[in-house]
Coordinates of C-alpha atoms in Angstrom, one line a residue:
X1 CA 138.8 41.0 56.4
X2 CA 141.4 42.3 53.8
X3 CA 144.9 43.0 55.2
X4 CA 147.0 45.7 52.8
X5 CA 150.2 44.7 52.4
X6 CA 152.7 47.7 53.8
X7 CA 155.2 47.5 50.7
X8 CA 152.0 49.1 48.5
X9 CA 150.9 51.6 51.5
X10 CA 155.2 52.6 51.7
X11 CA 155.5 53.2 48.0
X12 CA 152.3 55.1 47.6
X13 CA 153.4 57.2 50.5
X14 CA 157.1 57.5 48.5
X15 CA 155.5 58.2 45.1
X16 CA 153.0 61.7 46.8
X17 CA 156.6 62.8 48.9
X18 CA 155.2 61.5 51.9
X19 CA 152.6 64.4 51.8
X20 CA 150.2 61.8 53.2
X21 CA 150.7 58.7 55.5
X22 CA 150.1 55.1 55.0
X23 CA 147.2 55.8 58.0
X24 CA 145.7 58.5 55.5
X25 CA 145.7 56.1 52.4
X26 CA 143.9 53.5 54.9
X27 CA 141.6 56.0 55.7
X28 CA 140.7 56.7 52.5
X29 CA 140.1 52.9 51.9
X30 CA 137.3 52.8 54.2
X31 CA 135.3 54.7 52.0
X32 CA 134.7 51.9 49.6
X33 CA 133.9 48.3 50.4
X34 CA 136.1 46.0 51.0
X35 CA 135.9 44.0 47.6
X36 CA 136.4 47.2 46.1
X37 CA 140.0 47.8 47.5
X38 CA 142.3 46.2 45.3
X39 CA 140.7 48.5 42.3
X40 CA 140.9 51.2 44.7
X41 CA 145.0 51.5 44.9
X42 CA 145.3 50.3 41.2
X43 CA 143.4 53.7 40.4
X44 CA 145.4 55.6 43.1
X45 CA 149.0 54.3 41.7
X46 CA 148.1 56.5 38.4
X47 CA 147.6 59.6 40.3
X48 CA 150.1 62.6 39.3
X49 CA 151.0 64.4 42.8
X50 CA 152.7 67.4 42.4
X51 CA 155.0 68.3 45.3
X52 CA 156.3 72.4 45.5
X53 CA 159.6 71.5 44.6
X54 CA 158.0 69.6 41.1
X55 CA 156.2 73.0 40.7
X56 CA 158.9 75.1 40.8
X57 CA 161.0 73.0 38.4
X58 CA 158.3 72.9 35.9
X59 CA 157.3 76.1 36.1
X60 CA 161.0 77.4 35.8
X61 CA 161.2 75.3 32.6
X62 CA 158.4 77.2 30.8
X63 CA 159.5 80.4 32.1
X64 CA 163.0 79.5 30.1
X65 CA 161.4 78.5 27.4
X66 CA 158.9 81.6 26.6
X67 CA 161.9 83.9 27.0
X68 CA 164.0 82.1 24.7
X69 CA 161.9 81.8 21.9
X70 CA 160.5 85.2 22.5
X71 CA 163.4 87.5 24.3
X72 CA 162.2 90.6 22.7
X73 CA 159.3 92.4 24.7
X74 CA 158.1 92.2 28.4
X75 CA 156.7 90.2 30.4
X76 CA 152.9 90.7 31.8
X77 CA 152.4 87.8 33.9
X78 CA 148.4 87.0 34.5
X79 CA 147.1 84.8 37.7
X80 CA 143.7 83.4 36.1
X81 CA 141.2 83.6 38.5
X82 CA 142.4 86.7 40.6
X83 CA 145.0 86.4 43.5
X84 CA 142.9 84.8 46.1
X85 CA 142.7 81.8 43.6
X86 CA 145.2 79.3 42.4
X87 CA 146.9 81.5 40.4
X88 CA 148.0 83.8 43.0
X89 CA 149.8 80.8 44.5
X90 CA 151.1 80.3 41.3
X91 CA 152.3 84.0 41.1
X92 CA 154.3 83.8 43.9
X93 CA 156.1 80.8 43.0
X94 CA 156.6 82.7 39.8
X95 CA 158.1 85.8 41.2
X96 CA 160.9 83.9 43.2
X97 CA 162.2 82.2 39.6
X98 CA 161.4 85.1 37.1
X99 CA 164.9 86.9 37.7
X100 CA 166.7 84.6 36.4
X101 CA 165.6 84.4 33.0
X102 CA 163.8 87.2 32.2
X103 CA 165.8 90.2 31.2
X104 CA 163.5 92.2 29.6
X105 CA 161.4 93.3 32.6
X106 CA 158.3 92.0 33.7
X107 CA 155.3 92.5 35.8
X108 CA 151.8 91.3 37.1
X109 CA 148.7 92.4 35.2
X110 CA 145.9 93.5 37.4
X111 CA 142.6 96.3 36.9
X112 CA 145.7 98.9 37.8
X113 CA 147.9 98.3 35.3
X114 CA 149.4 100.7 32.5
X115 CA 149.2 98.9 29.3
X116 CA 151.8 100.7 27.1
X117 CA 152.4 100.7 23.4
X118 CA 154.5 98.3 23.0
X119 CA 153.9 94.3 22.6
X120 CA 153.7 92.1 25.2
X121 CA 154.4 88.6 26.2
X122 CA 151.3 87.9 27.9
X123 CA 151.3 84.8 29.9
X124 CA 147.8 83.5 31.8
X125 CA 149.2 81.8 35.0
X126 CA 147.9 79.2 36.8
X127 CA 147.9 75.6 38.1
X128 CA 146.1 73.3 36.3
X129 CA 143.7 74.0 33.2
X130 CA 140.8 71.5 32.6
X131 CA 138.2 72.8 30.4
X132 CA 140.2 75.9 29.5
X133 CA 137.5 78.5 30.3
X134 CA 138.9 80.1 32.9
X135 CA 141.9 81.1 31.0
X136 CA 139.9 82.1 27.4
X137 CA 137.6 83.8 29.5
X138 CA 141.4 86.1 31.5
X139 CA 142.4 86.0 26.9
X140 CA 139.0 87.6 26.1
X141 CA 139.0 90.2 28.5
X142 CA 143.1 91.3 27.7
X143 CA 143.4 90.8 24.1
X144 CA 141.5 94.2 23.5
X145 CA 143.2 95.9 25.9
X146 CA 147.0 94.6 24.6
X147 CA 149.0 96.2 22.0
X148 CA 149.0 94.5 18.3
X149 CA 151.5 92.0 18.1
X150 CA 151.6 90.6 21.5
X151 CA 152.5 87.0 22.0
X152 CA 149.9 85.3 24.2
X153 CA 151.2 81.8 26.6
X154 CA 149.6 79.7 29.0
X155 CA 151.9 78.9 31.7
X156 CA 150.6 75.7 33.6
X157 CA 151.5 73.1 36.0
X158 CA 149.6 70.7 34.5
X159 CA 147.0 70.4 31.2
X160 CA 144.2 68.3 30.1
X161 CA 144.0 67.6 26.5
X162 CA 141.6 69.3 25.5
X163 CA 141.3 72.7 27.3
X164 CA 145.2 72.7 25.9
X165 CA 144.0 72.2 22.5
X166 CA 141.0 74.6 23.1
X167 CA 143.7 77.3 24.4
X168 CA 146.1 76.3 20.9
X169 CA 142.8 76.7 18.6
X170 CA 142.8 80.5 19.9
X171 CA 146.5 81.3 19.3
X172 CA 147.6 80.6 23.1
X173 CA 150.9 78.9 23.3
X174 CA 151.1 76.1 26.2
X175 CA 153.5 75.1 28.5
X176 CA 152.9 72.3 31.2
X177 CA 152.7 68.9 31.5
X178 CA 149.9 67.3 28.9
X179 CA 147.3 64.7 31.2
X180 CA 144.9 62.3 29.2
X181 CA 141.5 62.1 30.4
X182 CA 141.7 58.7 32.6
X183 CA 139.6 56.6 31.1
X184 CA 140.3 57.3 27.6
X185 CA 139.9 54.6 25.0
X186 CA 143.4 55.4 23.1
X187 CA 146.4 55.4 25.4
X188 CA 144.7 55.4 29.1
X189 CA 147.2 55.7 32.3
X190 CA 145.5 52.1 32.7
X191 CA 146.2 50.2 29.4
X192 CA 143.8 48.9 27.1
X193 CA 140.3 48.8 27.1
X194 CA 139.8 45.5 29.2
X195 CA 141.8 46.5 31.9
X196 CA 140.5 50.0 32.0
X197 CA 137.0 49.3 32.0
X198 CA 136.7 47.6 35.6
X199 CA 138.3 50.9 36.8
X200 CA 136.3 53.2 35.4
X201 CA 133.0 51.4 36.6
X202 CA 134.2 51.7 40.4
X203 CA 134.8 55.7 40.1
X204 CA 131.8 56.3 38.3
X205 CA 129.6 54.3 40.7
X206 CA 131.5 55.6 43.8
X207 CA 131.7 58.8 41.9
X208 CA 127.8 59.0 41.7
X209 CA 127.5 58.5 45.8
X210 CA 129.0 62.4 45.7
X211 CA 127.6 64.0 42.5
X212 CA 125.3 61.7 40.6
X213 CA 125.1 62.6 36.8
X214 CA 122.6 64.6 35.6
X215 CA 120.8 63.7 32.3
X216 CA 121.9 66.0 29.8
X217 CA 119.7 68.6 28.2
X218 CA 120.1 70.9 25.3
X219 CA 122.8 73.4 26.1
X220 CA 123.6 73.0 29.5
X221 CA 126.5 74.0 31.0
X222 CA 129.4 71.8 32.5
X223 CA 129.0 70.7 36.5
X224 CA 130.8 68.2 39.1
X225 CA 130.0 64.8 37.7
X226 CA 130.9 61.2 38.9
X227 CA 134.4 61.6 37.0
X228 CA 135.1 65.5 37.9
X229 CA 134.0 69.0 36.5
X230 CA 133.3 68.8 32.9
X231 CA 134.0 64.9 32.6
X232 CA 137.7 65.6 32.5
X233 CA 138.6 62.7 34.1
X234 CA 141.5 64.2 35.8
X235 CA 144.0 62.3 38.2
X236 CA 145.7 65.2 39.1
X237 CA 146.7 66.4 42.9
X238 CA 148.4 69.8 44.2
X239 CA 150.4 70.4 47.3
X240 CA 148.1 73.4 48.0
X241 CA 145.3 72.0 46.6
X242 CA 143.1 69.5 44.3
X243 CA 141.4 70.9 40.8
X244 CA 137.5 69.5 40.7
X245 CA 138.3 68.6 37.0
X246 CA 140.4 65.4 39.2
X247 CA 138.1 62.4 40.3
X248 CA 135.5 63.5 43.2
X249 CA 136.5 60.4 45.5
X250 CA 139.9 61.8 45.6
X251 CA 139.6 65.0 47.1
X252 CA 135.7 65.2 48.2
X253 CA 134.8 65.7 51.7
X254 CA 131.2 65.9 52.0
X255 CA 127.9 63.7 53.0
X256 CA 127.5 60.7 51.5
X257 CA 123.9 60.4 49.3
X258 CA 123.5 56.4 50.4
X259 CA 124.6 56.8 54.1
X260 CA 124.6 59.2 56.9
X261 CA 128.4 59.7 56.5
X262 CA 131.3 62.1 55.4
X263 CA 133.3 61.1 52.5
X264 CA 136.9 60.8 53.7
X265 CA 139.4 62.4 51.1
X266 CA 143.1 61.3 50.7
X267 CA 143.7 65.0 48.7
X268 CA 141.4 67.5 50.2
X269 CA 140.6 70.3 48.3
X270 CA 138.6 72.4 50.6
X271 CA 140.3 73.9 53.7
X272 CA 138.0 72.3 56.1
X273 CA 138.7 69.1 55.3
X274 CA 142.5 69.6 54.9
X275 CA 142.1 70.8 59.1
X276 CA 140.4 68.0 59.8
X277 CA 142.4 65.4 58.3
X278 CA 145.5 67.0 60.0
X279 CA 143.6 65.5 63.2
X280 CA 141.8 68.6 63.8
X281 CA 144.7 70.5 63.9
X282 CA 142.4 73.9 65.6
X283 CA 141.9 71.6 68.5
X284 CA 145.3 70.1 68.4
X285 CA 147.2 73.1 68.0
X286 CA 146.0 73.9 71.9
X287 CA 146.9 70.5 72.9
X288 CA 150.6 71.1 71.8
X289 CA 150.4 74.0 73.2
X290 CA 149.7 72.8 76.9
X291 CA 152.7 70.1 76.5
X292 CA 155.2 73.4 75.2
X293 CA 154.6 75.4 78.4
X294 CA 155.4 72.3 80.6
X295 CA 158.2 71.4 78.6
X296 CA 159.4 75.2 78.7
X297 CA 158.6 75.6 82.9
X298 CA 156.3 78.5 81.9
X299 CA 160.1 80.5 81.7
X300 CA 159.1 83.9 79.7
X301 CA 162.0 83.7 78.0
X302 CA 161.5 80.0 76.2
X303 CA 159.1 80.3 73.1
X304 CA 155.4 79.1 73.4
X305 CA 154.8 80.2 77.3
X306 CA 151.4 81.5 76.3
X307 CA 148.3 80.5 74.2
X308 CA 148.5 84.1 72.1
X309 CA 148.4 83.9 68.6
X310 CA 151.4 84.2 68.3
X311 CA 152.5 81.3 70.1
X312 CA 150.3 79.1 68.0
X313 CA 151.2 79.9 64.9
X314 CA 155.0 79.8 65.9
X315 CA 153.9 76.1 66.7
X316 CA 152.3 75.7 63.8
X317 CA 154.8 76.7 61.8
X318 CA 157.1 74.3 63.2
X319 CA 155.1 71.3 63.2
X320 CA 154.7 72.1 58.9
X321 CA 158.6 72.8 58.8
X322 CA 159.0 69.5 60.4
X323 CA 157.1 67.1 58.3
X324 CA 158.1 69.1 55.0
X325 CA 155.3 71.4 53.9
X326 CA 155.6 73.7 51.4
X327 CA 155.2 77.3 52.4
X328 CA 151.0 77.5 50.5
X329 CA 150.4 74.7 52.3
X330 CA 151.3 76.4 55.4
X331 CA 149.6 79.3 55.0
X332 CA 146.7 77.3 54.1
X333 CA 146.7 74.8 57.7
X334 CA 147.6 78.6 59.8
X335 CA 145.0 80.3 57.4
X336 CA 147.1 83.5 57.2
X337 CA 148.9 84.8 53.9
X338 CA 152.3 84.4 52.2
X339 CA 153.0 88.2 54.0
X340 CA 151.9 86.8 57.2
X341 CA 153.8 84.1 56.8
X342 CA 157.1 85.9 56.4
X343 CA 156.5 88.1 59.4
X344 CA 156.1 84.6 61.3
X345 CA 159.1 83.2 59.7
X346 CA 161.5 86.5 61.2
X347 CA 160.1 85.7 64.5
X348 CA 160.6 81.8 64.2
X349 CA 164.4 82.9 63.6
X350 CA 164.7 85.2 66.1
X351 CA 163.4 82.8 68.4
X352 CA 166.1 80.3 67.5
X353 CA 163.5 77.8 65.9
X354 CA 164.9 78.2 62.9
X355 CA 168.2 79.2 61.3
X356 CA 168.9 82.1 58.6
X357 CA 167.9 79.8 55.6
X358 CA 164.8 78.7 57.0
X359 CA 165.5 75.1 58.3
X360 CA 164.5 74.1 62.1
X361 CA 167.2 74.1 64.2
X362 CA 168.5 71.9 66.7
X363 CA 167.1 73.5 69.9
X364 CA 163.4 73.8 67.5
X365 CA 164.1 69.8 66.6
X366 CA 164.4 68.8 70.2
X367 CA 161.4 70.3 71.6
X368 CA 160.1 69.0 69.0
X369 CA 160.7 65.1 69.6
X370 CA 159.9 66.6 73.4
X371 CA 156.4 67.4 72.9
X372 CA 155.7 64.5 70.1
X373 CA 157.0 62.2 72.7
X374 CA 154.7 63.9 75.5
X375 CA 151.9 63.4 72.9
X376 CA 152.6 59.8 71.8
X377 CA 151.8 58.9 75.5
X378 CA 148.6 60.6 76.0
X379 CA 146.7 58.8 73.0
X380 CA 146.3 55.5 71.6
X381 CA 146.1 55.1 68.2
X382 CA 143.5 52.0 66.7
X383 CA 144.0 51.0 63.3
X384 CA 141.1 48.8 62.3
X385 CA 142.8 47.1 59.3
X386 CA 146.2 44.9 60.7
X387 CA 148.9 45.4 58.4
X388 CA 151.0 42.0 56.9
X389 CA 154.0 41.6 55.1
X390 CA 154.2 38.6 52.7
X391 CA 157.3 37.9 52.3
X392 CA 157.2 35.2 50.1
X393 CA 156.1 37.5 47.0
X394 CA 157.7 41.0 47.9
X395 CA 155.3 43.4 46.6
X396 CA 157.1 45.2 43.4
X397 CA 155.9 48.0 41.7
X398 CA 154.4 48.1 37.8
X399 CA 156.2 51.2 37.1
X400 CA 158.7 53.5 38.8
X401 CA 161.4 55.6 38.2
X402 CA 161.0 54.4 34.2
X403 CA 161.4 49.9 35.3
X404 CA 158.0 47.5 34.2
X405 CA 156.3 46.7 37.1
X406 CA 154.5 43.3 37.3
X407 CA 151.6 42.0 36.8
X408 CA 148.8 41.0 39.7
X409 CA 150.3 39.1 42.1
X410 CA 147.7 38.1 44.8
X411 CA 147.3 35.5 47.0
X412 CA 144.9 34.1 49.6
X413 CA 146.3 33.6 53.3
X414 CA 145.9 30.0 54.3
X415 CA 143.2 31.4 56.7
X416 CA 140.4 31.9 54.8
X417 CA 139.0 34.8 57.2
X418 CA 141.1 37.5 55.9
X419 CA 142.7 38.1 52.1
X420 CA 146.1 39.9 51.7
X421 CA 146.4 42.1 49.5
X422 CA 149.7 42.1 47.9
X423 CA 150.4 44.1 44.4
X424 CA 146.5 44.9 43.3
X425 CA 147.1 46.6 40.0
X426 CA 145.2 45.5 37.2

């Protein structure tokens, strides 16, 4: 049995802002067998996790940057995909920084917008472009309806390659940061060719367990392959969500084609499996709710005396403010929206739970601890995989925060039943 050193499951858990836990990433190891693992965290180490504060900072640098090469002219800001998609999380992030910078005026495009005479600064909005489609497909549709001379920009979080050069090729300026596909020949997140090759066989034949590839015929179109939509190879994660341009056995959740068995994702893109990796947080969220009312005495006026729904998202709310999650990841774990959420917000303040700038307070921080304690005594948790420190070669990274990181360093215990697995990268 392999035994995962804690130094590589801590600094994994550092490096995605602790959005997932050292018990997730061992989850996620189970899907693969055990030979399998060491190749497993060398791929996860290159993934780019992008937390809502990262967001926010690069999307405030692009905004600064289209309004200072371009000051003249307004703004028309343009969620690809509609507000119920990606963009609209997007938008919202948007509409908190564009005050700052933008002194011209501005304002989100939808069907009931006035388009006036003068040029615009059109800028297609959203989180991640892969192929590009999606936002030439949002270009086609305005650049007939916008006055001549409008300036068109791409405003991303993040950009493959080619859909970037795809948006360029039509006269769409972009701003985000630039991703290589993973397994690209030239200049691959996992060095050259030898070392890449080994990596790129395990996602493709995991890969294929979840969307085998199809053999291609003449003209048809792009699907979910063993290496993500449209081949793009993507290593990319979202605090709100996962693109399918990233690789499937990152964020997939569904049966397996050689077993009777779910896939277990360490980013979940769908909200089902987001719930149930929060350890079925529907069912939970009834379970914290019986410990509140004993901790409270039932007293009418404590918070969470009832099972309303009022009372459970109030709970909710604070279990997300607690461990750090950004506000469209809470709305996506209480399934209501960023309106909702406000109106739950006020209530959490008048409550006491939190204070005027949003942060849980002490009397919300106690209870708390109170009902995690409570819970912590009620179940036993079973990790099948022990965890060992070897301290006699300290696991050191290969690169963070800009210093080299090492080469392999693995060793074999002195008991040949088990292998340790120190610092797997390869």
């Amino acid at each position: 049995m392999k035994r995962v050193n804690p130094y590589i499951l801590s600094t994994l858990k550092h490096r995605f802002d602790e959005q997932v836990s050292e018990a997730d990433i061992l989850n996620w190891l189970y899907n693969f067998d055990e030979q399998d693992w060491e190749v497993a965290i060398a791929l996860l180490n290159q993934v780019t996790f992008y937390s809502e504060h990262r967001m926010a900072a690069i999307l405030e640098h692009g905004l600064r940057t289209i309004v200072t090469m371009q000051p003249q002219g307004k703004l028309l800001i343009c969620p690809i995909g509609g507000i119920g998609k990606s963009g609209g999380v997007m938008a919202y992030m948007v509409k908190k920084l564009i005050g700052r910078y933008c002194k011209g005026g501005w304002d989100f495009y939808d069907d009931q917008t006035a388009i006036k005479n003068k040029p615009y600064k059109v800028v297609l909005l959203d989180d991640f472009v892969g192929t590009g489609s999606s936002a030439l497909k949002l270009y086609e549709e305005l650049k007939d309806k916008m006055p001549i001379g409008s300036k068109y920009y791409c405003l991303c979080i993040a950009c493959m390659e080619r859909g970037g050069k795809r948006l360029e090729e039509n006269g769409i300026e972009v701003h985000g940061d630039k991703h290589k596909p993973a397994f690209s020949y030239r200049k691959s997140v996992f060095g050259y060719p030898a070392r890449m090759k080994p990596i790129k066989a395990f996602a493709e034949k995991y890969g294929a367990i979840l969307y085998p590839k199809k053999p291609y015929t003449k003209g048809m179109k792009l699907y979910v392959g063993p290496l993500g939509y449209g081949n793009c190879q993507a290593l990319v994660a979202f605090d709100h969500t996962t693109p399918n341009n990233t690789l499937p056995i990152l964020w997939e959740g569904k049966w397996r084609c050689d077993r009777h068995e779910r896939w277990r994702p360490l980013f979940p893109r769908r909200l089902y499996d987001r719930t149930k990796r929060q350890e079925d947080f529907d069912r939970k969220k009834y379970f914290w709710l019986s410990i509140a009312m004993k901790l409270t005495a039932g007293m009418v006026v404590r918070p969470f005396n009832d099972y309303s729904r009022e009372s459970i998202l109030l709970l909710g709310l604070l279990f997300c403010r607690m461990q750090r999650r950004s506000e469209a990841y809470t709305c996506v774990m209480l399934e209501v929206n960023l309106q909702d959420l406000a109106g739950i917000d006020a209530k959490a303040k008048q409550l006491g739970l939190l204070d005027n700038n949003g942060n849980v307070t002490k009397g919300g921080r106690l209870l708390y601890k109170r009902i995690k304690r409570e819970e912590s005594q009620k179940v036993d948790f079973v990790i099948d995989v022990p965890l060992l420190m070897d301290e006699a070669k300290p696991y050191v990274p290969m690169e963070f925060l800009g210093i080299p990181r090492n080469n392999i360093i693995s060793d074999r215990s002195k008991n040949n039943d088990f292998e340790i697995v120190t610092a797997p990268w390869l």
